[in-house]
Tab-separated table of C-alpha atoms and ligand atoms in Angstrom:
chain	number	residue	atom	x	y	z
A	1	UNK	CA	18.252	-68.505	-249.922
A	2	UNK	CA	19.676	-72.120	-250.477
A	3	UNK	CA	18.909	-72.654	-246.385
A	4	UNK	CA	15.363	-72.060	-246.837
A	5	UNK	CA	15.072	-74.427	-249.455
A	6	UNK	CA	16.816	-77.133	-247.653
A	7	UNK	CA	14.623	-80.824	-247.629
A	8	UNK	CA	12.631	-80.791	-243.955
A	9	UNK	CA	14.583	-84.417	-244.078
A	10	UNK	CA	17.972	-82.351	-244.723
A	11	UNK	CA	17.308	-80.196	-241.438
A	12	UNK	CA	15.907	-82.777	-239.217
A	13	UNK	CA	19.048	-84.470	-240.193
A	14	UNK	CA	21.377	-81.566	-238.538
A	15	UNK	CA	18.354	-81.362	-235.764
A	16	UNK	CA	19.629	-84.777	-234.367
A	17	UNK	CA	23.461	-84.528	-235.578
A	18	UNK	CA	23.853	-81.475	-233.268
A	19	UNK	CA	21.542	-82.450	-230.676
A	20	UNK	CA	23.901	-85.979	-229.878
A	21	UNK	CA	27.001	-83.844	-230.896
A	22	UNK	CA	25.673	-80.817	-228.086
A	23	UNK	CA	25.165	-83.945	-225.650
A	24	UNK	CA	28.694	-85.227	-225.765
A	25	UNK	CA	30.705	-81.818	-225.620
A	26	UNK	CA	28.165	-80.675	-222.203
A	27	UNK	CA	29.682	-84.063	-221.160
A	28	UNK	CA	33.254	-82.972	-221.868
A	29	UNK	CA	32.347	-80.102	-220.572
A	30	UNK	CA	30.954	-81.249	-216.794
A	31	UNK	CA	34.185	-83.506	-216.656
A	32	UNK	CA	36.096	-80.016	-216.830
A	33	UNK	CA	34.419	-79.070	-213.863
A	34	UNK	CA	35.832	-81.900	-212.029
A	35	UNK	CA	39.095	-81.920	-212.567
A	36	UNK	CA	38.733	-79.636	-208.890
A	37	UNK	CA	36.141	-79.735	-206.768
A	38	UNK	CA	33.002	-78.230	-208.253
A	39	UNK	CA	32.321	-75.126	-205.558
A	40	UNK	CA	36.079	-73.921	-206.452
A	41	UNK	CA	35.618	-74.790	-210.261
A	42	UNK	CA	33.169	-72.042	-210.559
A	43	UNK	CA	35.516	-69.236	-209.004
A	44	UNK	CA	36.111	-66.629	-210.875
A	45	UNK	CA	39.752	-67.031	-211.951
A	46	UNK	CA	39.018	-70.759	-212.022
A	47	UNK	CA	36.342	-69.124	-214.844
A	48	UNK	CA	38.271	-67.262	-216.274
A	49	UNK	CA	41.701	-69.260	-216.371
A	50	UNK	CA	39.539	-71.786	-218.567
A	51	UNK	CA	39.127	-69.580	-221.060
A	52	UNK	CA	43.583	-68.949	-221.582
A	53	UNK	CA	43.247	-72.971	-222.659
A	54	UNK	CA	42.684	-73.675	-226.432
A	55	UNK	CA	40.950	-76.434	-226.475
A	56	UNK	CA	38.019	-75.054	-224.082
A	57	UNK	CA	37.890	-72.121	-225.887
A	58	UNK	CA	37.565	-74.542	-229.194
A	59	UNK	CA	34.404	-76.483	-226.849
A	60	UNK	CA	33.225	-73.446	-225.935
A	61	UNK	CA	32.862	-72.349	-229.736
A	62	UNK	CA	31.260	-75.424	-230.289
A	63	UNK	CA	28.642	-75.586	-227.385
A	64	UNK	CA	27.175	-72.720	-228.850
A	65	UNK	CA	27.011	-73.205	-232.214
A	66	UNK	CA	25.674	-77.174	-231.724
A	67	UNK	CA	23.264	-75.940	-228.727
A	68	UNK	CA	22.117	-72.478	-230.472
A	69	UNK	CA	21.596	-74.676	-234.009
A	70	UNK	CA	19.167	-77.335	-232.091
A	71	UNK	CA	17.583	-75.298	-230.037
A	72	UNK	CA	16.524	-72.434	-232.539
A	73	UNK	CA	15.040	-74.875	-234.899
A	74	UNK	CA	13.254	-76.795	-232.178
A	75	UNK	CA	11.667	-73.605	-231.144
A	76	UNK	CA	11.409	-73.378	-235.850
A	77	UNK	CA	9.746	-76.802	-235.466
A	78	UNK	CA	7.443	-75.572	-232.917
A	79	UNK	CA	6.273	-72.184	-234.290
A	80	UNK	CA	5.632	-73.797	-237.572
A	81	UNK	CA	2.714	-75.317	-235.712
A	82	UNK	CA	0.929	-72.977	-235.502
A	83	UNK	CA	-0.523	-71.458	-238.594
A	84	UNK	CA	-0.205	-73.120	-241.883
A	85	UNK	CA	0.963	-70.529	-244.708
A	86	UNK	CA	3.944	-70.552	-246.677
A	87	UNK	CA	4.014	-66.715	-246.039
A	88	UNK	CA	3.724	-68.700	-241.893
A	89	UNK	CA	6.671	-70.661	-242.550
A	90	UNK	CA	9.291	-67.748	-244.351
A	91	UNK	CA	8.704	-65.531	-242.247
A	92	UNK	CA	9.006	-68.090	-238.635
A	93	UNK	CA	12.513	-69.052	-240.663
A	94	UNK	CA	13.950	-66.313	-241.654
A	95	UNK	CA	13.087	-65.341	-237.334
A	96	UNK	CA	14.542	-68.137	-236.182
A	97	UNK	CA	17.461	-68.129	-238.386
A	98	UNK	CA	18.444	-64.299	-237.569
A	99	UNK	CA	17.978	-64.874	-234.070
A	100	UNK	CA	20.415	-68.195	-233.874
A	101	UNK	CA	22.781	-66.076	-236.383
A	102	UNK	CA	22.378	-63.242	-233.478
A	103	UNK	CA	22.744	-65.478	-230.588
A	104	UNK	CA	26.431	-67.404	-232.422
A	105	UNK	CA	27.740	-63.723	-232.674
A	106	UNK	CA	26.678	-62.005	-229.570
A	107	UNK	CA	28.657	-65.612	-227.782
A	108	UNK	CA	30.986	-66.053	-229.970
A	109	UNK	CA	32.030	-62.145	-229.324
A	110	UNK	CA	32.405	-63.097	-226.214
A	111	UNK	CA	34.739	-66.251	-225.710
A	112	UNK	CA	36.696	-63.695	-227.783
A	113	UNK	CA	36.755	-61.228	-225.287
A	114	UNK	CA	37.341	-63.523	-222.103
A	115	UNK	CA	40.248	-65.399	-223.461
A	116	UNK	CA	42.645	-61.790	-224.828
A	117	UNK	CA	42.434	-63.767	-228.625
B	1	UNK	CA	-29.582	-120.301	-221.738
B	2	UNK	CA	-30.303	-117.386	-219.569
B	3	UNK	CA	-28.107	-114.575	-220.144
B	4	UNK	CA	-27.846	-111.374	-217.676
B	5	UNK	CA	-29.451	-108.183	-218.842
B	6	UNK	CA	-28.275	-104.985	-217.398
B	7	UNK	CA	-29.917	-101.626	-217.114
B	8	UNK	CA	-26.866	-98.585	-218.492
B	9	UNK	CA	-27.159	-95.050	-219.471
B	10	UNK	CA	-26.370	-93.911	-221.919
B	11	UNK	CA	-24.735	-90.232	-223.175
B	12	UNK	CA	-25.193	-88.693	-226.638
B	13	UNK	CA	-23.390	-86.083	-227.623
B	14	UNK	CA	-25.858	-84.077	-229.674
B	15	UNK	CA	-26.189	-81.057	-232.381
B	16	UNK	CA	-26.431	-80.108	-235.505
B	17	UNK	CA	-23.807	-78.052	-237.119
B	18	UNK	CA	-25.969	-77.025	-239.831
B	19	UNK	CA	-28.645	-74.946	-237.899
B	20	UNK	CA	-26.634	-73.748	-235.746
B	21	UNK	CA	-27.681	-75.588	-232.279
B	22	UNK	CA	-25.581	-75.721	-228.932
B	23	UNK	CA	-24.350	-78.920	-228.284
B	24	UNK	CA	-26.009	-80.915	-225.883
B	25	UNK	CA	-26.038	-84.414	-224.236
B	26	UNK	CA	-29.178	-86.703	-224.579
B	27	UNK	CA	-29.576	-88.576	-222.400
B	28	UNK	CA	-30.939	-92.824	-223.030
B	29	UNK	CA	-31.644	-96.007	-220.935
B	30	UNK	CA	-30.829	-98.928	-222.792
B	31	UNK	CA	-31.534	-102.956	-221.614
B	32	UNK	CA	-27.722	-104.463	-222.461
B	33	UNK	CA	-26.404	-107.697	-222.628
B	34	UNK	CA	-22.996	-109.473	-222.123
B	35	UNK	CA	-22.242	-108.810	-225.788
B	36	UNK	CA	-24.102	-106.016	-226.788
B	37	UNK	CA	-21.604	-103.990	-228.208
B	38	UNK	CA	-21.657	-99.282	-228.031
B	39	UNK	CA	-23.290	-98.970	-231.951
B	40	UNK	CA	-25.907	-101.503	-230.833
B	41	UNK	CA	-27.671	-99.689	-227.669
B	42	UNK	CA	-27.074	-96.220	-230.349
B	43	UNK	CA	-28.918	-98.261	-232.749
B	44	UNK	CA	-31.584	-99.830	-229.747
B	45	UNK	CA	-31.910	-95.279	-228.424
B	46	UNK	CA	-32.260	-95.248	-231.870
B	47	UNK	CA	-35.367	-97.343	-233.231
B	48	UNK	CA	-37.189	-97.218	-229.800
B	49	UNK	CA	-36.689	-93.774	-227.850
B	50	UNK	CA	-34.681	-91.369	-231.053
B	51	UNK	CA	-35.049	-92.110	-234.626
B	52	UNK	CA	-32.721	-88.380	-235.435
B	53	UNK	CA	-29.957	-90.134	-233.916
B	54	UNK	CA	-26.379	-88.961	-235.449
B	55	UNK	CA	-24.774	-92.371	-236.603
B	56	UNK	CA	-22.484	-93.732	-239.513
B	57	UNK	CA	-22.211	-96.943	-239.341
B	58	UNK	CA	-21.765	-99.972	-241.710
B	59	UNK	CA	-21.155	-103.580	-241.563
B	60	UNK	CA	-21.404	-103.674	-238.083
B	61	UNK	CA	-18.424	-106.118	-238.052
B	62	UNK	CA	-14.797	-103.784	-237.890
B	63	UNK	CA	-14.328	-103.461	-241.542
B	64	UNK	CA	-16.268	-100.771	-242.737
B	65	UNK	CA	-14.647	-98.281	-240.055
B	66	UNK	CA	-17.874	-96.145	-240.675
B	67	UNK	CA	-18.372	-96.252	-236.556
B	68	UNK	CA	-15.321	-94.155	-235.001
B	69	UNK	CA	-16.801	-92.208	-232.559
B	70	UNK	CA	-15.669	-91.162	-228.550
B	71	UNK	CA	-16.496	-93.543	-226.527
B	72	UNK	CA	-15.824	-92.596	-222.641
B	73	UNK	CA	-13.039	-90.435	-223.583
B	74	UNK	CA	-11.098	-92.264	-226.048
B	75	UNK	CA	-11.529	-92.989	-230.257
B	76	UNK	CA	-12.934	-96.470	-230.273
B	77	UNK	CA	-15.484	-98.141	-233.282
B	78	UNK	CA	-18.508	-98.163	-231.774
B	79	UNK	CA	-19.105	-101.688	-233.278
B	80	UNK	CA	-16.413	-103.022	-231.584
B	81	UNK	CA	-16.849	-102.085	-228.364
B	82	UNK	CA	-18.897	-104.519	-226.274
B	83	UNK	CA	-20.122	-102.528	-223.386
B	84	UNK	CA	-19.729	-104.817	-220.952
B	85	UNK	CA	-15.849	-104.210	-221.802
B	86	UNK	CA	-16.031	-100.852	-220.404
B	87	UNK	CA	-16.805	-101.371	-217.111
B	88	UNK	CA	-18.888	-98.525	-216.603
B	89	UNK	CA	-22.828	-97.751	-215.582
B	90	UNK	CA	-22.298	-94.587	-218.193
B	91	UNK	CA	-21.129	-95.154	-221.257
B	92	UNK	CA	-19.801	-91.355	-223.253
B	93	UNK	CA	-20.383	-91.284	-226.966
B	94	UNK	CA	-18.992	-88.369	-228.642
B	95	UNK	CA	-17.760	-86.554	-231.702
B	96	UNK	CA	-14.062	-87.910	-233.831
B	97	UNK	CA	-11.973	-85.185	-232.092
B	98	UNK	CA	-9.857	-83.868	-234.759
B	99	UNK	CA	-12.728	-83.831	-236.959
B	100	UNK	CA	-15.229	-81.312	-238.174
B	101	UNK	CA	-18.407	-82.351	-236.982
B	102	UNK	CA	-21.914	-82.521	-239.297
B	103	UNK	CA	-24.048	-84.028	-236.813
B	104	UNK	CA	-24.076	-85.794	-233.365
B	105	UNK	CA	-21.960	-88.199	-233.852
B	106	UNK	CA	-21.400	-88.003	-237.495
B	107	UNK	CA	-17.558	-86.301	-239.021
B	108	UNK	CA	-16.356	-84.822	-242.607
B	109	UNK	CA	-13.827	-87.410	-243.021
B	110	UNK	CA	-12.513	-85.159	-245.896
B	111	UNK	CA	-10.171	-83.539	-245.177
B	112	UNK	CA	-8.643	-87.051	-243.568
B	113	UNK	CA	-9.298	-88.985	-247.263
B	114	UNK	CA	-7.026	-86.056	-249.394
B	115	UNK	CA	-4.219	-86.317	-247.265
B	116	UNK	CA	-5.147	-90.387	-247.769
B	117	UNK	CA	-4.984	-89.921	-251.565
B	118	UNK	CA	-2.013	-87.209	-251.310
B	119	UNK	CA	0.494	-89.720	-250.946
B	120	UNK	CA	-0.652	-91.993	-254.208
B	121	UNK	CA	-2.054	-94.936	-251.440
B	122	UNK	CA	-1.407	-97.857	-254.105
B	123	UNK	CA	1.064	-99.566	-256.461
B	124	UNK	CA	2.882	-97.159	-259.085
B	125	UNK	CA	5.090	-99.473	-261.239
B	126	UNK	CA	6.708	-96.930	-264.591
B	127	UNK	CA	7.183	-101.734	-266.498
B	128	UNK	CA	3.138	-102.317	-265.972
B	129	UNK	CA	0.418	-100.126	-266.893
B	130	UNK	CA	-2.531	-99.164	-264.536
B	131	UNK	CA	-4.585	-98.626	-267.430
B	132	UNK	CA	-6.098	-102.576	-269.116
B	133	UNK	CA	-8.374	-103.084	-271.361
B	134	UNK	CA	-7.491	-106.197	-273.129
B	135	UNK	CA	-7.679	-109.516	-270.873
B	136	UNK	CA	-4.223	-110.499	-272.169
B	137	UNK	CA	-2.800	-107.991	-270.580
B	138	UNK	CA	-3.517	-108.544	-267.031
B	139	UNK	CA	0.038	-109.433	-264.540
B	140	UNK	CA	0.320	-110.922	-262.517
B	141	UNK	CA	3.353	-109.594	-259.603
B	142	UNK	CA	5.519	-112.950	-258.510
B	143	UNK	CA	5.550	-111.789	-254.376
B	144	UNK	CA	6.932	-114.989	-251.576
B	145	UNK	CA	4.927	-115.133	-248.752
B	146	UNK	CA	7.812	-113.180	-246.591
B	147	UNK	CA	8.137	-110.177	-249.079
B	148	UNK	CA	3.902	-110.192	-248.450
B	149	UNK	CA	4.764	-110.217	-244.566
B	150	UNK	CA	7.226	-106.681	-244.509
B	151	UNK	CA	4.225	-104.214	-246.103
B	152	UNK	CA	0.685	-106.832	-244.230
B	153	UNK	CA	0.197	-105.536	-241.083
B	154	UNK	CA	0.257	-102.438	-242.751
B	155	UNK	CA	-2.389	-103.005	-245.287
B	156	UNK	CA	-4.525	-103.980	-242.380
B	157	UNK	CA	-6.182	-100.374	-242.293
B	158	UNK	CA	-9.670	-99.474	-242.562
B	159	UNK	CA	-9.714	-95.821	-242.825
B	160	UNK	CA	-11.478	-95.295	-239.832
B	161	UNK	CA	-9.678	-92.239	-238.556
B	162	UNK	CA	-9.223	-93.379	-235.061
B	163	UNK	CA	-5.551	-92.549	-235.131
B	164	UNK	CA	-5.630	-89.269	-236.781
B	165	UNK	CA	-8.354	-88.329	-234.387
B	166	UNK	CA	-5.878	-88.839	-231.458
B	167	UNK	CA	-3.213	-87.872	-233.280
B	168	UNK	CA	-2.161	-84.714	-231.527
B	169	UNK	CA	-0.364	-83.178	-233.999
B	170	UNK	CA	-3.124	-82.682	-235.893
B	171	UNK	CA	-5.111	-80.768	-234.049
B	172	UNK	CA	-2.217	-78.124	-233.861
B	173	UNK	CA	-1.356	-78.770	-238.018
B	174	UNK	CA	-4.216	-79.127	-240.672
B	175	UNK	CA	-1.534	-80.138	-242.679
B	176	UNK	CA	0.229	-82.341	-241.556
B	177	UNK	CA	-0.530	-86.221	-243.464
B	178	UNK	CA	-1.637	-87.905	-239.886
B	179	UNK	CA	-0.922	-90.957	-239.152
B	180	UNK	CA	-3.345	-92.667	-241.553
B	181	UNK	CA	-1.472	-91.403	-244.705
B	182	UNK	CA	2.072	-91.464	-243.172
B	183	UNK	CA	2.178	-95.410	-242.367
B	184	UNK	CA	0.387	-96.060	-245.881
B	185	UNK	CA	2.974	-94.020	-247.441
B	186	UNK	CA	5.220	-97.006	-245.627
B	187	UNK	CA	2.847	-99.770	-246.823
B	188	UNK	CA	3.540	-98.809	-250.113
B	189	UNK	CA	7.414	-98.657	-249.057
B	190	UNK	CA	8.012	-101.840	-248.160
B	191	UNK	CA	6.051	-103.721	-250.958
B	192	UNK	CA	7.704	-104.576	-253.003
B	193	UNK	CA	5.656	-104.579	-256.791
B	194	UNK	CA	5.429	-100.880	-256.147
B	195	UNK	CA	8.517	-98.413	-257.030
B	196	UNK	CA	6.993	-95.608	-256.664
B	197	UNK	CA	9.184	-94.930	-253.379
B	198	UNK	CA	11.099	-91.301	-253.896
B	199	UNK	CA	7.760	-89.109	-255.207
B	200	UNK	CA	6.088	-90.386	-252.301
B	201	UNK	CA	8.585	-89.423	-250.220
B	202	UNK	CA	8.514	-86.129	-252.131
B	203	UNK	CA	5.550	-85.970	-250.401
B	204	UNK	CA	5.801	-86.421	-247.067
B	205	UNK	CA	9.418	-84.940	-246.019
B	206	UNK	CA	8.259	-81.193	-246.443
B	207	UNK	CA	8.241	-78.389	-243.547
B	208	UNK	CA	4.253	-79.770	-242.689
B	209	UNK	CA	5.398	-83.399	-243.326
B	210	UNK	CA	6.600	-87.077	-241.411
B	211	UNK	CA	9.080	-85.017	-239.032
B	212	UNK	CA	5.717	-82.398	-237.546
B	213	UNK	CA	5.773	-86.770	-235.527
B	214	UNK	CA	6.778	-85.786	-232.249
B	215	UNK	CA	6.108	-90.390	-231.587
B	216	UNK	CA	3.317	-89.439	-228.997
B	217	UNK	CA	2.061	-93.372	-230.337
B	218	UNK	CA	-1.300	-92.048	-229.482
B	219	UNK	CA	-2.014	-93.821	-233.282
B	220	UNK	CA	-1.069	-97.075	-232.395
B	221	UNK	CA	-2.438	-96.750	-228.837
B	222	UNK	CA	-5.935	-96.584	-230.466
B	223	UNK	CA	-6.281	-98.371	-233.636
B	224	UNK	CA	-8.565	-101.187	-233.374
B	225	UNK	CA	-6.692	-102.688	-235.727
B	226	UNK	CA	-3.310	-103.657	-235.156
B	227	UNK	CA	-1.199	-101.932	-237.794
B	228	UNK	CA	0.475	-100.008	-235.686
B	229	UNK	CA	0.984	-96.082	-237.496
B	230	UNK	CA	3.675	-95.375	-235.546
B	231	UNK	CA	5.999	-98.391	-236.044
B	232	UNK	CA	5.300	-97.204	-239.375
B	233	UNK	CA	6.588	-94.113	-239.052
B	234	UNK	CA	9.554	-94.825	-237.514
B	235	UNK	CA	10.644	-97.232	-239.729
B	236	UNK	CA	9.586	-94.490	-242.473
B	237	UNK	CA	11.459	-91.404	-240.990
B	238	UNK	CA	14.801	-93.799	-241.018
B	239	UNK	CA	14.081	-94.278	-244.626
B	240	UNK	CA	14.355	-90.420	-245.122
B	241	UNK	CA	18.062	-90.238	-242.492
B	242	UNK	CA	19.283	-93.115	-244.933
B	243	UNK	CA	19.869	-94.725	-241.607
B	244	UNK	CA	17.870	-98.231	-242.567
B	245	UNK	CA	18.378	-100.018	-246.098
B	246	UNK	CA	16.988	-98.683	-249.150
B	247	UNK	CA	17.753	-102.085	-251.764
B	248	UNK	CA	13.809	-103.285	-251.754
B	249	UNK	CA	14.143	-105.222	-255.553
B	250	UNK	CA	11.554	-104.928	-257.014
B	251	UNK	CA	9.278	-108.111	-257.172
B	252	UNK	CA	9.026	-109.554	-261.307
B	253	UNK	CA	6.390	-110.344	-263.264
B	254	UNK	CA	4.638	-113.857	-264.022
B	255	UNK	CA	5.124	-114.332	-267.479
B	256	UNK	CA	2.516	-116.341	-269.311
B	257	UNK	CA	3.887	-119.495	-269.665
B	258	UNK	CA	4.460	-119.766	-265.690
C	1	LIG	S1	-3.631	-96.684	-238.881
C	1	LIG	FE1	-5.527	-98.364	-237.920
C	1	LIG	S2	-6.568	-96.562	-236.096
C	1	LIG	FE2	-5.768	-95.518	-238.589
C	1	LIG	S3	-7.065	-95.497	-240.003
C	1	LIG	FE3	-6.039	-97.372	-240.114
C	1	LIG	S4	-6.992	-98.771	-239.048
C	1	LIG	FE4	-8.211	-96.423	-238.656
C	2	LIG	S1	-19.972	-100.449	-238.857
C	2	LIG	FE1	-18.223	-101.369	-240.048
C	2	LIG	S2	-16.528	-100.116	-239.033
C	2	LIG	FE2	-18.266	-100.201	-237.528
């Protein structure tokens, strides 16, 4: 699998870029909350209405992807240090990748259903 | 000139791993002066109280890097630490953490040196032969003082292992090269006589390599020679990420007429 053979510096480049990207998208997401009083912005109708705004849907999807990549790679880094065998490295990478794909797929499904696409 | 003498208590970690003894602390009363170092006090105890005390030392002047130990909770060189600067009546000496222990304060440096050796810590230059048999084949590089300054600080490393023993990543990941080896990789990258950068990049850019440094900075905090290994590691990361410019021009040779 090409992902398993990526050099660690390439993975960390992705890690840092997704971290910065996620920070940027979360900032926009919070700013979106401020276009009306905060409490009101969390009311059911207003939250659902967000899903009908195509730009907001794209933002949510990007946030989901960036945070998942960054977070799951962080988890991989933590778990990697527990054991020092190539077998462990591969198993951890595969499991973390599978979990990441699962979370992104499930989140995307929620976004698609919410936006009624 | 009279010099005040005071008495301190030296608590020393004792064990012999070959005999599977359980570790314990021995206490020695030692008289010290203002300039007495921890190594002096240990040698005093070894000479006059218990000759079986296991210590490793050689130069007594912070040059050989062999007397590293944990003194009052921090990795330090025993010959470079004055009792007076510790401001304590009890001095606790323990073996360096993150190293396998042999006996008393003596630890095993095999893995530490293996990490150092793995990064190929010597000048590599494809234009210059490393096997010189004839005097005439000896060559000399031309380097300006500014070019020397690029790596000088990192070349002060005495391989004492204090940074390695202070590193939290080394504590959990035995494959991690550690701050000493990584800062030496930077030392050669910054040296314009060397062109082995890409070889070393491949060695350190792996799963348990440089990226497992989480910048705790404890290595630089304990380094007795001011090497600042954490700085070397971050600079190296910059080069691997491609954010630092890698425009090193390999130094030219002095010709026979020069
Ligand atoms: S970098 Fe400093 S602490 Fe580490 S081995 Fe070298 S001299 Fe010792
Ligand atoms: S005895 Fe050489 S560094 Fe301490």
